[in-house]
Amino acid sequence: MRNAISWHELYATDVERAKAFYAALFGWTYAAFEATEDPYWVIHDGSQQTGGIMKNPHPDEMPASWGIYVEVEDTDQTAERVRQLGGHVAQAPWDIPTVGRLAVFADPQGAVFMVLRPDGPPSDAAPSEPPRAGQFCWYELSTPDPRAAQRFYSGLFGWETEAPDIGAGERASIFKAGGGPFAGVSTPPAGSPAPPHWGVSIAVADCDDAVGRVKALGGVVHVAPFAVGAIGRSAVCADPGGATFALFEADMAGMADLMARYG
């Protein structure tokens, strides 16, 4: 789907340990990808290819982390638009045979993201409703200036912005694309050392059980399970190499109500 997040990439401290951790936690399987110089493992969530795992190429410059790719119609035109909107082209467009044309950008606040113009037809990037366990289901942009970030991404990808009531007296700033919400925008907690960044959420059937398995598998729980309005429960964790991700357990009734009102 054009202008939607369609790929997820883990830059791992220890690739084999990361593969084992996520396989045990989410049931993911992997296939080696042969078109790159460095080892790359494609993540299979059931029958879908949803991302990849590779060795962190710059461990002295960035921590282990998850990155996102937005699918676009034209990578070079997107790079020019990023510049016009005040963003930064961190890595100019380049081609990977059989994959497509990629580029690495940073928004005006410094959050890094990638884009991809695939060689094949547009992907079907939308998660199922409700999201199934092990599926990437939500994204969160942590930024010191949410309004400026919203203007940037709306101008770049045409994403809509809204602040829906998510139940329990809570509102959330969100991005919408293709008619439905897919990402949130928030300011970091006071005193947080983390730079602006995009975070990923992965669906689980039971947040408490998943948190227990994260610990048993050598991961870390940074934020214990908490209610997300009336739409579900979440927790913030890190894998054994330090890459942060969130778990999300959907409340079916709350999610259905949210989609009926804002989808």
Short mmCIF file of C-alpha atoms in Angstrom, two decimals:
data_model
loop_
_atom_site.label_atom_id
_atom_site.label_comp_id
_atom_site.label_asym_id
_atom_site.label_seq_id
_atom_site.Cartn_x
_atom_site.Cartn_y
_atom_site.Cartn_z
CA MET A 1 0.00 0.00 0.00
CA ARG A 2 1.54 3.30 -1.09
CA ASN A 3 2.36 5.79 1.69
CA ALA A 4 1.84 3.13 4.37
CA ILE A 5 4.35 1.48 6.70
CA SER A 6 5.06 -1.81 4.97
CA TRP A 7 8.35 -3.18 6.33
CA HIS A 8 10.10 -3.43 9.69
CA GLU A 9 13.84 -3.90 10.21
CA LEU A 10 15.74 -4.91 13.32
CA TYR A 11 19.36 -3.79 13.64
CA ALA A 12 20.48 -6.41 16.11
CA THR A 13 23.43 -6.66 18.47
CA ASP A 14 23.44 -10.47 18.10
CA VAL A 15 21.42 -11.68 15.12
CA GLU A 16 21.12 -15.33 16.14
CA ARG A 17 20.06 -14.46 19.68
CA ALA A 18 17.52 -11.96 18.37
CA LYS A 19 16.07 -14.52 15.97
CA ALA A 20 15.67 -17.05 18.77
CA PHE A 21 14.08 -14.49 21.09
CA TYR A 22 11.41 -13.31 18.66
CA ALA A 23 10.73 -16.82 17.36
CA ALA A 24 10.01 -18.01 20.89
CA LEU A 25 7.99 -14.91 21.78
CA PHE A 26 5.89 -14.47 18.63
CA GLY A 27 6.33 -17.67 16.62
CA TRP A 28 8.15 -15.93 13.79
CA THR A 29 10.15 -17.93 11.27
CA TYR A 30 12.95 -16.70 9.02
CA ALA A 31 14.39 -17.14 5.55
CA ALA A 32 17.84 -16.06 4.40
CA PHE A 33 17.88 -13.27 1.81
CA GLU A 34 20.74 -13.65 -0.67
CA ALA A 35 20.71 -10.31 -2.54
CA THR A 36 22.70 -8.34 0.04
CA GLU A 37 26.40 -8.51 0.94
CA ASP A 38 25.74 -8.85 4.66
CA PRO A 39 23.56 -11.64 6.11
CA TYR A 40 19.89 -10.67 6.16
CA TRP A 41 16.98 -12.68 7.50
CA VAL A 42 13.42 -12.11 6.32
CA ILE A 43 10.78 -12.35 9.05
CA HIS A 44 7.76 -14.50 8.29
CA ASP A 45 4.65 -13.88 10.38
CA GLY A 46 2.68 -16.91 9.32
CA SER A 47 2.43 -16.67 5.53
CA GLN A 48 3.41 -12.97 5.37
CA GLN A 49 6.85 -11.42 5.01
CA THR A 50 6.78 -8.47 7.39
CA GLY A 51 10.37 -7.42 8.01
CA GLY A 52 13.99 -8.36 8.35
CA ILE A 53 16.80 -8.81 10.86
CA MET A 54 20.38 -7.77 10.24
CA LYS A 55 23.51 -7.00 12.23
CA ASN A 56 23.56 -3.41 13.50
CA PRO A 57 25.80 -1.73 10.89
CA HIS A 58 26.80 1.19 13.14
CA PRO A 59 26.97 -0.08 16.74
CA ASP A 60 29.17 2.85 17.81
CA GLU A 61 26.69 5.38 16.44
CA MET A 62 23.29 3.89 17.21
CA PRO A 63 21.89 1.31 19.61
CA ALA A 64 20.12 -1.86 18.57
CA SER A 65 16.72 -0.74 17.34
CA TRP A 66 13.71 -1.33 15.14
CA GLY A 67 13.27 0.76 11.98
CA ILE A 68 10.27 1.33 9.72
CA TYR A 69 9.88 1.59 5.95
CA VAL A 70 7.13 3.56 4.23
CA GLU A 71 6.22 2.34 0.76
CA VAL A 72 6.26 5.13 -1.83
CA GLU A 73 5.59 5.61 -5.52
CA ASP A 74 8.90 7.37 -6.27
CA THR A 75 11.89 7.31 -3.90
CA ASP A 76 13.74 10.18 -5.59
CA GLN A 77 10.73 12.48 -5.59
CA THR A 78 10.17 11.63 -1.94
CA ALA A 79 13.77 12.60 -1.15
CA GLU A 80 13.26 15.98 -2.76
CA ARG A 81 10.02 16.49 -0.86
CA VAL A 82 11.76 15.60 2.42
CA ARG A 83 14.25 18.41 1.77
CA GLN A 84 11.49 20.87 0.92
CA LEU A 85 9.67 20.08 4.16
CA GLY A 86 12.76 20.60 6.32
CA GLY A 87 13.79 16.98 6.76
CA HIS A 88 17.21 15.43 6.16
CA VAL A 89 18.34 12.86 3.59
CA ALA A 90 20.58 10.63 5.69
CA GLN A 91 21.27 8.19 2.84
CA ALA A 92 20.51 9.06 -0.76
CA PRO A 93 18.35 6.69 -2.83
CA TRP A 94 19.97 3.41 -3.88
CA ASP A 95 18.81 0.17 -5.47
CA ILE A 96 18.74 -3.38 -4.15
CA PRO A 97 18.16 -5.90 -6.97
CA THR A 98 14.78 -7.68 -6.80
CA VAL A 99 13.74 -5.45 -3.88
CA GLY A 100 13.46 -1.85 -5.05
CA ARG A 101 14.79 1.65 -4.51
CA LEU A 102 15.40 2.73 -0.91
CA ALA A 103 16.45 5.84 1.01
CA VAL A 104 17.00 6.84 4.64
CA PHE A 105 15.57 10.10 5.99
CA ALA A 106 15.17 12.00 9.24
CA ASP A 107 12.23 14.27 9.98
CA PRO A 108 12.89 17.87 11.15
CA GLN A 109 12.98 16.71 14.78
CA GLY A 110 15.47 13.92 14.02
CA ALA A 111 13.34 10.75 13.95
CA VAL A 112 14.79 8.37 11.35
CA PHE A 113 12.66 6.43 8.87
CA MET A 114 13.18 4.69 5.55
CA VAL A 115 11.22 4.56 2.32
CA LEU A 116 10.99 1.87 -0.34
CA ARG A 117 9.69 1.85 -3.88
CA PRO A 118 9.27 -1.91 -4.40
CA ASP A 119 10.08 -3.53 -7.72
CA GLY A 120 6.80 -5.42 -7.61
CA PRO A 121 3.19 -4.31 -7.14
CA PRO A 122 2.09 -2.38 -4.04
CA SER A 123 2.08 -4.47 -0.88
CA ASP A 124 -0.94 -5.22 1.27
CA ALA A 125 0.48 -3.61 4.40
CA ALA A 126 -2.66 -3.20 6.50
CA PRO A 127 -2.80 -5.40 9.63
CA SER A 128 -5.78 -7.65 10.13
CA GLU A 129 -8.67 -6.45 12.29
CA PRO A 130 -8.32 -7.35 15.06
CA PRO A 131 -4.54 -7.80 14.77
CA ARG A 132 -3.42 -11.37 15.21
CA ALA A 133 -0.72 -12.34 17.69
CA GLY A 134 2.77 -11.71 16.35
CA GLN A 135 1.67 -9.06 13.86
CA PHE A 136 3.01 -5.51 13.74
CA CYS A 137 -0.11 -3.57 14.61
CA TRP A 138 0.72 0.00 15.69
CA TYR A 139 3.45 2.62 15.57
CA GLU A 140 4.35 5.49 17.88
CA LEU A 141 6.33 8.59 16.98
CA SER A 142 8.08 10.08 20.00
CA THR A 143 8.91 13.70 19.23
CA PRO A 144 9.42 16.98 21.10
CA ASP A 145 7.14 18.83 18.67
CA PRO A 146 4.10 16.75 17.71
CA ARG A 147 2.42 19.50 15.67
CA ALA A 148 5.51 20.12 13.55
CA ALA A 149 5.92 16.37 13.04
CA GLN A 150 2.29 16.04 12.00
CA ARG A 151 2.72 18.81 9.42
CA PHE A 152 5.84 17.12 8.03
CA TYR A 153 4.36 13.65 7.60
CA SER A 154 1.02 14.96 6.35
CA GLY A 155 2.88 17.00 3.74
CA LEU A 156 5.14 14.09 2.80
CA PHE A 157 2.75 11.14 2.76
CA GLY A 158 -0.72 12.70 2.93
CA TRP A 159 -1.40 11.18 6.33
CA GLU A 160 -4.38 12.62 8.16
CA THR A 161 -4.20 13.65 11.81
CA GLU A 162 -6.82 13.41 14.51
CA ALA A 163 -7.16 13.35 18.30
CA PRO A 164 -9.82 10.71 19.02
CA ASP A 165 -11.37 9.78 22.33
CA ILE A 166 -9.93 6.31 23.02
CA GLY A 167 -12.11 5.72 26.07
CA ALA A 168 -11.60 6.00 29.82
CA GLY A 169 -11.35 9.76 29.47
CA GLU A 170 -8.22 9.61 27.29
CA ARG A 171 -7.42 11.19 23.94
CA ALA A 172 -4.53 10.34 21.63
CA SER A 173 -2.96 12.19 18.72
CA ILE A 174 -2.94 9.81 15.77
CA PHE A 175 -2.10 9.44 12.10
CA LYS A 176 -4.66 7.96 9.71
CA ALA A 177 -4.11 6.53 6.23
CA GLY A 178 -6.36 4.51 4.00
CA GLY A 179 -9.30 5.39 6.21
CA GLY A 180 -8.00 4.01 9.50
CA PRO A 181 -5.69 4.96 12.38
CA PHE A 182 -2.28 3.28 12.39
CA ALA A 183 0.12 5.39 14.49
CA GLY A 184 0.26 7.70 17.47
CA VAL A 185 2.26 10.85 18.13
CA SER A 186 3.46 11.72 21.61
CA THR A 187 6.09 13.71 23.49
CA PRO A 188 8.73 11.76 25.42
CA PRO A 189 8.52 11.60 29.22
CA ALA A 190 10.28 14.41 31.03
CA GLY A 191 13.97 13.65 31.40
CA SER A 192 13.94 10.84 28.82
CA PRO A 193 17.37 10.43 27.18
CA ALA A 194 15.88 8.81 24.08
CA PRO A 195 16.10 10.89 20.89
CA PRO A 196 13.04 11.36 18.63
CA HIS A 197 12.20 8.00 17.10
CA TRP A 198 9.58 5.70 15.65
CA GLY A 199 8.54 2.74 17.80
CA VAL A 200 6.76 -0.48 16.83
CA SER A 201 4.01 -2.40 18.61
CA ILE A 202 3.41 -6.12 18.13
CA ALA A 203 0.11 -7.80 18.92
CA VAL A 204 -0.22 -10.42 21.65
CA ALA A 205 -3.19 -12.37 22.96
CA ASP A 206 -2.33 -11.75 26.63
CA CYS A 207 -0.08 -8.86 27.62
CA ASP A 208 0.71 -10.20 31.10
CA ASP A 209 1.67 -13.61 29.75
CA ALA A 210 3.82 -12.05 27.02
CA VAL A 211 5.63 -9.87 29.57
CA GLY A 212 6.45 -12.99 31.57
CA ARG A 213 7.86 -14.66 28.47
CA VAL A 214 9.93 -11.58 27.59
CA LYS A 215 11.63 -11.85 30.99
CA ALA A 216 12.09 -15.61 30.74
CA LEU A 217 13.70 -15.24 27.30
CA GLY A 218 16.26 -12.72 28.50
CA GLY A 219 14.47 -9.51 27.54
CA VAL A 220 13.69 -6.50 29.72
CA VAL A 221 10.35 -4.93 30.63
CA HIS A 222 10.77 -1.15 30.72
CA VAL A 223 7.10 -0.32 31.32
CA ALA A 224 4.77 -2.88 32.94
CA PRO A 225 1.36 -3.55 31.34
CA PHE A 226 -0.97 -0.55 31.40
CA ALA A 227 -4.39 0.32 30.01
CA VAL A 228 -4.57 2.21 26.71
CA GLY A 229 -7.87 3.97 27.20
CA ALA A 230 -10.57 1.41 26.50
CA ILE A 231 -8.91 -0.14 23.45
CA GLY A 232 -6.46 -2.53 25.09
CA ARG A 233 -3.33 -2.96 27.18
CA SER A 234 0.30 -2.34 26.33
CA ALA A 235 3.80 -2.82 27.75
CA VAL A 236 7.20 -1.53 26.65
CA CYS A 237 9.99 -4.09 26.43
CA ALA A 238 13.46 -4.62 25.01
CA ASP A 239 14.98 -7.73 23.47
CA PRO A 240 18.25 -9.19 24.85
CA GLY A 241 20.26 -6.89 22.58
CA GLY A 242 18.49 -3.76 23.79
CA ALA A 243 16.11 -3.03 20.90
CA THR A 244 12.87 -1.58 22.26
CA PHE A 245 9.39 -2.62 21.16
CA ALA A 246 5.89 -2.54 22.61
CA LEU A 247 3.37 -5.31 23.16
CA PHE A 248 -0.32 -4.65 22.52
CA GLU A 249 -3.31 -6.70 23.64
CA ALA A 250 -6.44 -5.41 21.92
CA ASP A 251 -9.78 -5.06 23.67
CA MET A 252 -12.14 -6.23 20.94
CA ALA A 253 -15.13 -4.12 21.99
CA GLY A 254 -13.02 -1.01 22.49
CA MET A 255 -11.23 -1.43 19.16
CA ALA A 256 -14.51 -2.00 17.32
CA ASP A 257 -15.94 1.17 18.83
CA LEU A 258 -12.83 3.18 17.91
CA MET A 259 -12.87 1.94 14.30
CA ALA A 260 -16.61 2.62 14.00
CA ARG A 261 -16.08 6.21 15.10
CA TYR A 262 -12.75 7.03 13.47
CA GLY A 263 -11.94 4.27 10.97
#
